[in-house]
PDB file of N, CA and C in Angstrom:
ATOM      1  N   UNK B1441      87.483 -82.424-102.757  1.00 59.00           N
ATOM      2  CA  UNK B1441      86.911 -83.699-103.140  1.00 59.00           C
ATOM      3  C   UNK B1441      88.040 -84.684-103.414  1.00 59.00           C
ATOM      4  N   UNK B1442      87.947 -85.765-102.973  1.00 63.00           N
ATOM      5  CA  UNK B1442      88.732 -86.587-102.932  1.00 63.00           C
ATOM      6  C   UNK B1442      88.929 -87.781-104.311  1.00 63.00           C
ATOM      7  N   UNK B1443      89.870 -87.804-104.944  1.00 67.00           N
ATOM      8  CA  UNK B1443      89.511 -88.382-106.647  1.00 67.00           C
ATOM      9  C   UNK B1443      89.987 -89.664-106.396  1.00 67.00           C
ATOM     10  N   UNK B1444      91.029 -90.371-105.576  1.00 67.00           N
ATOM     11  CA  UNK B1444      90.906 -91.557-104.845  1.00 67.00           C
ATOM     12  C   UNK B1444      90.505 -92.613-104.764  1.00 67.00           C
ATOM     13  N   UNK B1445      90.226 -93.166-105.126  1.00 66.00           N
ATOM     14  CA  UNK B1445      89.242 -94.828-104.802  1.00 66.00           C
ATOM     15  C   UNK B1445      90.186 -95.946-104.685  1.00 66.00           C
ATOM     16  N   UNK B1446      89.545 -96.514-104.117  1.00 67.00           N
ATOM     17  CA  UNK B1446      90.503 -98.152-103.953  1.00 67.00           C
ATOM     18  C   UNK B1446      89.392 -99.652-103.890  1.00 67.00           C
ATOM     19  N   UNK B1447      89.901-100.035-104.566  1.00 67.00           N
ATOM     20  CA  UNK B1447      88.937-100.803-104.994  1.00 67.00           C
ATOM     21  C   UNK B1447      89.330-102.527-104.674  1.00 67.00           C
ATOM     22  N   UNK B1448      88.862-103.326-104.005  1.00 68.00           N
ATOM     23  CA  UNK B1448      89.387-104.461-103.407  1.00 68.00           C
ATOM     24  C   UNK B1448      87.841-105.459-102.974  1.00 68.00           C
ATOM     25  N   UNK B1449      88.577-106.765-102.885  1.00 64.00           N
ATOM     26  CA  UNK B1449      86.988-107.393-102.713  1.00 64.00           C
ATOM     27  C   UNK B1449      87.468-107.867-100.997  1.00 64.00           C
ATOM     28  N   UNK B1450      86.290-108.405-100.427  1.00 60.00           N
ATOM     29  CA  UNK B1450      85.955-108.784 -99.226  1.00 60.00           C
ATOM     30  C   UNK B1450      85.278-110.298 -99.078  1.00 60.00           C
ATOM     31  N   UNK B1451      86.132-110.862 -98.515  1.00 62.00           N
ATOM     32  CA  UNK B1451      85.665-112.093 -98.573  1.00 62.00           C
ATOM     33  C   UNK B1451      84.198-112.336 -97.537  1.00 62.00           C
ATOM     34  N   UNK B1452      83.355-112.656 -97.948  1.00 59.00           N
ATOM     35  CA  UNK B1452      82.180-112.648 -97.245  1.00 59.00           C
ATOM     36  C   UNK B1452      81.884-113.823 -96.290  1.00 59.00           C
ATOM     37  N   UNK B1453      82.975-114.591 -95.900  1.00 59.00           N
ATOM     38  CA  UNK B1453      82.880-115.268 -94.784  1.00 59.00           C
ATOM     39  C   UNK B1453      83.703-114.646 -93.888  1.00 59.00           C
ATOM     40  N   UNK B1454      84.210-113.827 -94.255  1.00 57.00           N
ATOM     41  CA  UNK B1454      85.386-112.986 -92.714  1.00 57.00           C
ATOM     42  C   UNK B1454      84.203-111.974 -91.896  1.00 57.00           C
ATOM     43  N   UNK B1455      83.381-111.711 -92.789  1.00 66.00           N
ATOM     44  CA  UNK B1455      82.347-110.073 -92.704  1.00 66.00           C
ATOM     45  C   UNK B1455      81.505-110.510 -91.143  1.00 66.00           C
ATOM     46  N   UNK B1456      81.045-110.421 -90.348  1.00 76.00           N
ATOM     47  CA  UNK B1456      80.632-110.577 -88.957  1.00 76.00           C
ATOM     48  C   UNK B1456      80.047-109.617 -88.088  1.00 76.00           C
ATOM     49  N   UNK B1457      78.969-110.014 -87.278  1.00 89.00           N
ATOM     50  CA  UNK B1457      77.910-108.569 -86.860  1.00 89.00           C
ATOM     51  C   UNK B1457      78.780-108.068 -85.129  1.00 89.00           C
ATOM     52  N   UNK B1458      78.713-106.750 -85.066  1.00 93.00           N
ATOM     53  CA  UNK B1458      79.182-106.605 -83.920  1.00 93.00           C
ATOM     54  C   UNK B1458      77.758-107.235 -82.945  1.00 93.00           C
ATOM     55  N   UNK B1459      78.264-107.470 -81.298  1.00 94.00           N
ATOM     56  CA  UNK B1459      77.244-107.963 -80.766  1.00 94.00           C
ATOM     57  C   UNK B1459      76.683-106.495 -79.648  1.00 94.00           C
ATOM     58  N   UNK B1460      77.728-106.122 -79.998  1.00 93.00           N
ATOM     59  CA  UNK B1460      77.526-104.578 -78.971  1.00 93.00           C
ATOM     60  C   UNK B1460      77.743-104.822 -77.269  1.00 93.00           C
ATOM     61  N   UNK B1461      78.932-105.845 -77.011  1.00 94.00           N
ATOM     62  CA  UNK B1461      78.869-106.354 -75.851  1.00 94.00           C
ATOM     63  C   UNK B1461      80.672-106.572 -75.782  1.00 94.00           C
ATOM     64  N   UNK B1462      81.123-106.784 -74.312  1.00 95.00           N
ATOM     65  CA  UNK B1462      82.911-106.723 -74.607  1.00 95.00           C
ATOM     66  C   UNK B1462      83.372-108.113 -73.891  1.00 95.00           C
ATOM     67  N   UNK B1463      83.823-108.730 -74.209  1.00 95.00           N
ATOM     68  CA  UNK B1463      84.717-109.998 -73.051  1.00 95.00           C
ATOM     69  C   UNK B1463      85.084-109.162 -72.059  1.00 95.00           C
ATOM     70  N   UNK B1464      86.168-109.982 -71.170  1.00 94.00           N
ATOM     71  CA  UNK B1464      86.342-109.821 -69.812  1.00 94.00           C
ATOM     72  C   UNK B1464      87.477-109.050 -69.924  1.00 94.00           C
ATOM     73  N   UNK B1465      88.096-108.857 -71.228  1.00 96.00           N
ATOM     74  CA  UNK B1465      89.564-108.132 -71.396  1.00 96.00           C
ATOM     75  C   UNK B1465      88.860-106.320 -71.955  1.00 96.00           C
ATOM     76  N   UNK B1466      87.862-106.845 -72.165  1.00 96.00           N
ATOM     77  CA  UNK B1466      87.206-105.190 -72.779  1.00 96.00           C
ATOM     78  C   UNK B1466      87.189-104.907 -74.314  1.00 96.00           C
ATOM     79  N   UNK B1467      87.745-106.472 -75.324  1.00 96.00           N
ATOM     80  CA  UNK B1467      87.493-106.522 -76.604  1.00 96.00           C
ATOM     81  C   UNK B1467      86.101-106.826 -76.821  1.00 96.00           C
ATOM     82  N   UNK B1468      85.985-106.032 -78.093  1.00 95.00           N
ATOM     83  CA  UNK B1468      84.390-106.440 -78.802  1.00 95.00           C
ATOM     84  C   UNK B1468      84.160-107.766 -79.013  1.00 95.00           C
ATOM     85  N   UNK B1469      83.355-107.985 -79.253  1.00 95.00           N
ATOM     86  CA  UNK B1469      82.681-109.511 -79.142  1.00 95.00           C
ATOM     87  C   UNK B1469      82.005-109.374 -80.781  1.00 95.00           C
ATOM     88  N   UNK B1470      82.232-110.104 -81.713  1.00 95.00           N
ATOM     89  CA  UNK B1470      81.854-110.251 -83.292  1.00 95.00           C
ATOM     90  C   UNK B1470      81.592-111.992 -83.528  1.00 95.00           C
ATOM     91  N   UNK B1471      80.736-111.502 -84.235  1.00 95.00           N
ATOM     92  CA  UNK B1471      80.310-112.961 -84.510  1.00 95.00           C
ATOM     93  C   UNK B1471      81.372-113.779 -85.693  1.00 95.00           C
ATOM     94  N   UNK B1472      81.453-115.333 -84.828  1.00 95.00           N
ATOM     95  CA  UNK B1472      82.618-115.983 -85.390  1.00 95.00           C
ATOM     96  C   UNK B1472      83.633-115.560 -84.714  1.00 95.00           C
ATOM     97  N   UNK B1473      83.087-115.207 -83.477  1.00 96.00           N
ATOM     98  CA  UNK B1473      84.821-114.878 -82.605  1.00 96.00           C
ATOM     99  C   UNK B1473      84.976-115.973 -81.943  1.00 96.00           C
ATOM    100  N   UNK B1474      86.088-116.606 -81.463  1.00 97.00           N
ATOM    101  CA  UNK B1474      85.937-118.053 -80.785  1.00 97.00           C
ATOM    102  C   UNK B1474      86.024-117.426 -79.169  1.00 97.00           C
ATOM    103  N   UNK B1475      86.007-117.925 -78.306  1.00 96.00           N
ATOM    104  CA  UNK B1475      85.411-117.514 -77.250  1.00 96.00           C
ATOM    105  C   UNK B1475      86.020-119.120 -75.935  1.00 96.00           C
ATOM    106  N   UNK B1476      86.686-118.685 -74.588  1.00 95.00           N
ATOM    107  CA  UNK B1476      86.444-119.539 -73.569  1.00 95.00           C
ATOM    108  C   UNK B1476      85.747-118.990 -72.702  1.00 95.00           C
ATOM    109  N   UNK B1477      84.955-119.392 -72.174  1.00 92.00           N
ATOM    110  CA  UNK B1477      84.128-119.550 -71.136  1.00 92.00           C
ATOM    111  C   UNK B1477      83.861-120.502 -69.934  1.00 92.00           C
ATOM    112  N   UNK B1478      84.497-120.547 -68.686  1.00 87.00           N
ATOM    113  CA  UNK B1478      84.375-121.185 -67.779  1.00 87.00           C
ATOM    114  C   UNK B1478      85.145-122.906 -68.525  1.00 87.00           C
ATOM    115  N   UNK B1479      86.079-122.485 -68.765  1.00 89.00           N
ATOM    116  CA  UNK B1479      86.544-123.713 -69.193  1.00 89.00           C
ATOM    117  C   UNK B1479      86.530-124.274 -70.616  1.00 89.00           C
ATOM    118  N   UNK B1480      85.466-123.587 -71.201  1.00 92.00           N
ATOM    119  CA  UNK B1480      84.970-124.469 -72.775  1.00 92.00           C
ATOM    120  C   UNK B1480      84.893-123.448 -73.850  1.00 92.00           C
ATOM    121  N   UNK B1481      85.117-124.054 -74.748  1.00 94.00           N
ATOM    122  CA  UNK B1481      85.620-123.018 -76.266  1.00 94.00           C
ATOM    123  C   UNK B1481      84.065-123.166 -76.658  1.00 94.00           C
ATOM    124  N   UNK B1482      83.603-122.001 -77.592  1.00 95.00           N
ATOM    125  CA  UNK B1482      82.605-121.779 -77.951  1.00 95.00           C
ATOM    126  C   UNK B1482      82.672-120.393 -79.016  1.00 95.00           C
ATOM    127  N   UNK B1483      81.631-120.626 -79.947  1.00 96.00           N
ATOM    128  CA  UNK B1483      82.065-119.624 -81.446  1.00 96.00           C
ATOM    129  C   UNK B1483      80.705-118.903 -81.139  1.00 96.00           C
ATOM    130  N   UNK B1484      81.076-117.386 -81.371  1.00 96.00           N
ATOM    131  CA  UNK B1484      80.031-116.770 -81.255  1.00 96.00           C
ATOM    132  C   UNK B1484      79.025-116.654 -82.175  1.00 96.00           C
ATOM    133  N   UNK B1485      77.523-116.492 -82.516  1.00 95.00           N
ATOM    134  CA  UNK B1485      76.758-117.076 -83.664  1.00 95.00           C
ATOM    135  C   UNK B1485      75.575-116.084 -83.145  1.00 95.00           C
ATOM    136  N   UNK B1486      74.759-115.953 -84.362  1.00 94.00           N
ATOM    137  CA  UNK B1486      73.611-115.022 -84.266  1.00 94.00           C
ATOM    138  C   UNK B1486      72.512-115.867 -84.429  1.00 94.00           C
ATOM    139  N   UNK B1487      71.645-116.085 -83.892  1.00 94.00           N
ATOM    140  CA  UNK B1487      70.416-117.062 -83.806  1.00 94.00           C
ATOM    141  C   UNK B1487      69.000-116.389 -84.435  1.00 94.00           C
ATOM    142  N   UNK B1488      68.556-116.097 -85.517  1.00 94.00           N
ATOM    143  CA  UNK B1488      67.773-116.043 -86.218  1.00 94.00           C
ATOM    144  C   UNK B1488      66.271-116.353 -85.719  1.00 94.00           C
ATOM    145  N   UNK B1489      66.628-117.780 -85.001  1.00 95.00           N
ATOM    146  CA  UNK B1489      65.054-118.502 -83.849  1.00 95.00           C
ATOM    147  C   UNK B1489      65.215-117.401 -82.827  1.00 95.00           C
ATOM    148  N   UNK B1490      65.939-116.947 -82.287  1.00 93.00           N
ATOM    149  CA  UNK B1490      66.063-116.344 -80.624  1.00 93.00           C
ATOM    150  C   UNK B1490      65.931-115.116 -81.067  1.00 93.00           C
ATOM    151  N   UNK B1491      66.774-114.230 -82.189  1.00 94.00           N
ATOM    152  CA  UNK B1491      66.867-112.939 -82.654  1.00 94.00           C
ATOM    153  C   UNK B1491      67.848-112.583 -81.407  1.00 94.00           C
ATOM    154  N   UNK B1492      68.826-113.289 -80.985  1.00 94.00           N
ATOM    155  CA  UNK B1492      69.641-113.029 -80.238  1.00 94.00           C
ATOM    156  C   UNK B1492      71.149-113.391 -80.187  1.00 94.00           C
ATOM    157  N   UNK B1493      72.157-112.796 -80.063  1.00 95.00           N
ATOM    158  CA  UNK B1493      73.497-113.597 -80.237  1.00 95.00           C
ATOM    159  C   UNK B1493      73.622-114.479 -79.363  1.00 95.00           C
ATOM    160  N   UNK B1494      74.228-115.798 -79.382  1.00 96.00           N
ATOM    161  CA  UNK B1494      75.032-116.628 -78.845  1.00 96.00           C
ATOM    162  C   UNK B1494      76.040-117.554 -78.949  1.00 96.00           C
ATOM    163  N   UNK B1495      76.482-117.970 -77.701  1.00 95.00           N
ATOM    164  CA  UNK B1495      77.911-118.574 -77.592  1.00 95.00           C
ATOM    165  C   UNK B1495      77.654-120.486 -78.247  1.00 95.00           C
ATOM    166  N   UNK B1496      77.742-120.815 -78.914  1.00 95.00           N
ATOM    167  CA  UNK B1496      77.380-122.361 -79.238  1.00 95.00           C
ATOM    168  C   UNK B1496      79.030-123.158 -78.786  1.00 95.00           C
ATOM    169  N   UNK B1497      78.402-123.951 -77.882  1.00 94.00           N
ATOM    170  CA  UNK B1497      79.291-124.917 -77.022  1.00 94.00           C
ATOM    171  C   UNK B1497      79.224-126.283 -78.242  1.00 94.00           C
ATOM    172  N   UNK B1498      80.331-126.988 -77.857  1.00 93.00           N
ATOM    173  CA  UNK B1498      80.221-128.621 -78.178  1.00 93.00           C
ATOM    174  C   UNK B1498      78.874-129.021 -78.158  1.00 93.00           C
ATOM    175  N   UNK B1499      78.241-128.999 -76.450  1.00 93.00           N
ATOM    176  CA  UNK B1499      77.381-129.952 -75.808  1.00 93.00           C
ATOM    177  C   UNK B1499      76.335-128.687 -76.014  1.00 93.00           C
ATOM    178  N   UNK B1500      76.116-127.021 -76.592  1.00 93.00           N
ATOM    179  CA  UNK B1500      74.491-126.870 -76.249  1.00 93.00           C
ATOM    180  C   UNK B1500      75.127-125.005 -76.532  1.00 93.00           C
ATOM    181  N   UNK B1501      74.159-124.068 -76.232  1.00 92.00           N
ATOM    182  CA  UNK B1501      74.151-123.241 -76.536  1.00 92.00           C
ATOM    183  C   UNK B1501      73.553-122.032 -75.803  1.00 92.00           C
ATOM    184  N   UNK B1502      73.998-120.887 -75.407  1.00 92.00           N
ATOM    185  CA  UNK B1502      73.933-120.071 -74.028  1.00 92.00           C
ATOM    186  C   UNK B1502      73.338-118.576 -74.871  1.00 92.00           C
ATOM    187  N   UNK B1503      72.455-117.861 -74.408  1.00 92.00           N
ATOM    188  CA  UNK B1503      72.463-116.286 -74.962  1.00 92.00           C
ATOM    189  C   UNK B1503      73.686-115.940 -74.028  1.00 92.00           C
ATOM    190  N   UNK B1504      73.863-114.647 -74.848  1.00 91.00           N
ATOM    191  CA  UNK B1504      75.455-113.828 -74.085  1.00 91.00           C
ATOM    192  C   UNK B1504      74.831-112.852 -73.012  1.00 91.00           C
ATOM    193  N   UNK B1505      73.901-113.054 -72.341  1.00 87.00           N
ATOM    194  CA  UNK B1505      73.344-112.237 -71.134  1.00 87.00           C
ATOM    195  C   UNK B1505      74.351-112.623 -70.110  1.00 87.00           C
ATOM    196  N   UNK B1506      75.412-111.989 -69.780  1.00 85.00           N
ATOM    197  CA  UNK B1506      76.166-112.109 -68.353  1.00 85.00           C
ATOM    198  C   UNK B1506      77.240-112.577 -68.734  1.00 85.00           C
ATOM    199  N   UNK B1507      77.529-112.965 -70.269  1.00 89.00           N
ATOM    200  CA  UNK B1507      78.951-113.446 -70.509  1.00 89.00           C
ATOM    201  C   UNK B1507      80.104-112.501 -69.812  1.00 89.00           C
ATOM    202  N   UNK B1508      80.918-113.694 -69.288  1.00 91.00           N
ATOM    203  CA  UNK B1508      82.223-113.083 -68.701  1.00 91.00           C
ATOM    204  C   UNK B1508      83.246-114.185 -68.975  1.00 91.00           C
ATOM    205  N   UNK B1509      83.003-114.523 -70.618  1.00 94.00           N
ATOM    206  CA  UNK B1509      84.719-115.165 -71.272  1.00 94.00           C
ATOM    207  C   UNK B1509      85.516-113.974 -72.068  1.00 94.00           C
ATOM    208  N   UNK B1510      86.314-115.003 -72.883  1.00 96.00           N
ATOM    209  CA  UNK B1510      87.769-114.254 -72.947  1.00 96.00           C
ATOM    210  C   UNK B1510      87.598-115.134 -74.592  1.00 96.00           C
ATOM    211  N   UNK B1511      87.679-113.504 -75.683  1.00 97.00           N
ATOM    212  CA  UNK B1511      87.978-114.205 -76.716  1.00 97.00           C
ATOM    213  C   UNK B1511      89.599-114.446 -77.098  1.00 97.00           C
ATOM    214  N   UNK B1512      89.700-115.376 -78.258  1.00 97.00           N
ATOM    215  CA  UNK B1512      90.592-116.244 -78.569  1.00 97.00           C
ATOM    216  C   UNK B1512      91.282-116.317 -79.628  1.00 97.00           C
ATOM    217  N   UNK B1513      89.970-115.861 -80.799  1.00 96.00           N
ATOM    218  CA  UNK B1513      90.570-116.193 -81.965  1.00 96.00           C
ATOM    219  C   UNK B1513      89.507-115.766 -82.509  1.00 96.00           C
ATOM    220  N   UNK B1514      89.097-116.405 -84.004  1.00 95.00           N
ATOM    221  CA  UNK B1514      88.283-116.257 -84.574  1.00 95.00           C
ATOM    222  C   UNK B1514      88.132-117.251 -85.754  1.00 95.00           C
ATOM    223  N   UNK B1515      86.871-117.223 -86.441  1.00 94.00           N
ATOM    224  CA  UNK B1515      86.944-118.500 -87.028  1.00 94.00           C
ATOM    225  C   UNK B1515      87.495-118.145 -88.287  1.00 94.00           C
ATOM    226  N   UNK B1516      87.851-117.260 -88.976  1.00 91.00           N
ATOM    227  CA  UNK B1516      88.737-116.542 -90.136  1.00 91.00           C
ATOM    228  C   UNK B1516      90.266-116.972 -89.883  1.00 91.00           C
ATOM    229  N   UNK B1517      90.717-116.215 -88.932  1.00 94.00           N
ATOM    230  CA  UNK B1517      91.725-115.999 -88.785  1.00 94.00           C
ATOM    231  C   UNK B1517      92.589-117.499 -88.106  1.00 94.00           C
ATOM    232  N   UNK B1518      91.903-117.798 -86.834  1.00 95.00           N
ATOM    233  CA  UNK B1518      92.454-119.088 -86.034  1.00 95.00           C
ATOM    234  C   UNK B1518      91.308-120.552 -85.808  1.00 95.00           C
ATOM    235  N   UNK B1519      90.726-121.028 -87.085  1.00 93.00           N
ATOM    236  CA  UNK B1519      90.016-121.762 -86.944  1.00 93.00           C
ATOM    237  C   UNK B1519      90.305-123.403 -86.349  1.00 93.00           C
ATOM    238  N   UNK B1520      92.184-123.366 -86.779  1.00 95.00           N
ATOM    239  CA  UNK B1520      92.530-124.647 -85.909  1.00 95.00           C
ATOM    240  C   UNK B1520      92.046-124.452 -84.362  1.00 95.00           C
ATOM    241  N   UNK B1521      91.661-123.447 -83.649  1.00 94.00           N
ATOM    242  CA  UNK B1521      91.138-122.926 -82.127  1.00 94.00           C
ATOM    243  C   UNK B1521      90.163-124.280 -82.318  1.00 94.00           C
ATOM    244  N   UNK B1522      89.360-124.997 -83.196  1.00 91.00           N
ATOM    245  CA  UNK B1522      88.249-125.828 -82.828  1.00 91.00           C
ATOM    246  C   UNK B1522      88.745-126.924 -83.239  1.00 91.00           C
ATOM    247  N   UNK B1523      89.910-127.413 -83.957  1.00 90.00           N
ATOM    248  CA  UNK B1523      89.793-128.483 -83.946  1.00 90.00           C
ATOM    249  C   UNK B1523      90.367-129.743 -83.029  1.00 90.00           C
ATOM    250  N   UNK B1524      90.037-129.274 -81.626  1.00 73.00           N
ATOM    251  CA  UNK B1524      90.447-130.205 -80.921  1.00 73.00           C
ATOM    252  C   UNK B1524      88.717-130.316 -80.060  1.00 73.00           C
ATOM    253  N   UNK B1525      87.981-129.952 -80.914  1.00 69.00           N
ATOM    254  CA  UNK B1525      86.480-129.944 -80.372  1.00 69.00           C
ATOM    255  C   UNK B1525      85.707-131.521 -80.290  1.00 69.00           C
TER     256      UNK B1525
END
């Protein structure tokens, strides 16, 4: 039995759902991952109305059925990734 513990907090805006799906490099895809696609940056997001993940663009918003981008960053870690949005 292990007597052990470690005890640390988690910031609950880093925390993010896997989508169970991979970019074009073969990384997991997590929500709040930033994401290009055919040219355009887009943050990955879980849609609550759809009950489905998707990519939210500038101009509109795609389900990830057939995605073939390339993530980037994430909105934790590299959130300057959007501010040239």
């Amino acid at each position: 039995m292990c007597d052990l513990l470690v005890h640390g907090f988690i910031d609950k805006e880093s925390l993010g759902l896997f989508t169970g799906l991979l970019d074009s490099d073969g990384k997991e895809l997590w929500e709040g991952d930033i994401a290009r696609e055919g040219g355009r940056l887009g943050v990955i997001k879980y849609s609550k109305q759809y009950a489905r993940f998707e990519i939210e663009f500038p101009t509109g918003r795609a389900g990830l059925y057939g995605f073939y981008g390339k993530i980037i960053g994430n909105l934790t870690e590299t959130p300057e990734l959007l501010d040239d949005l």
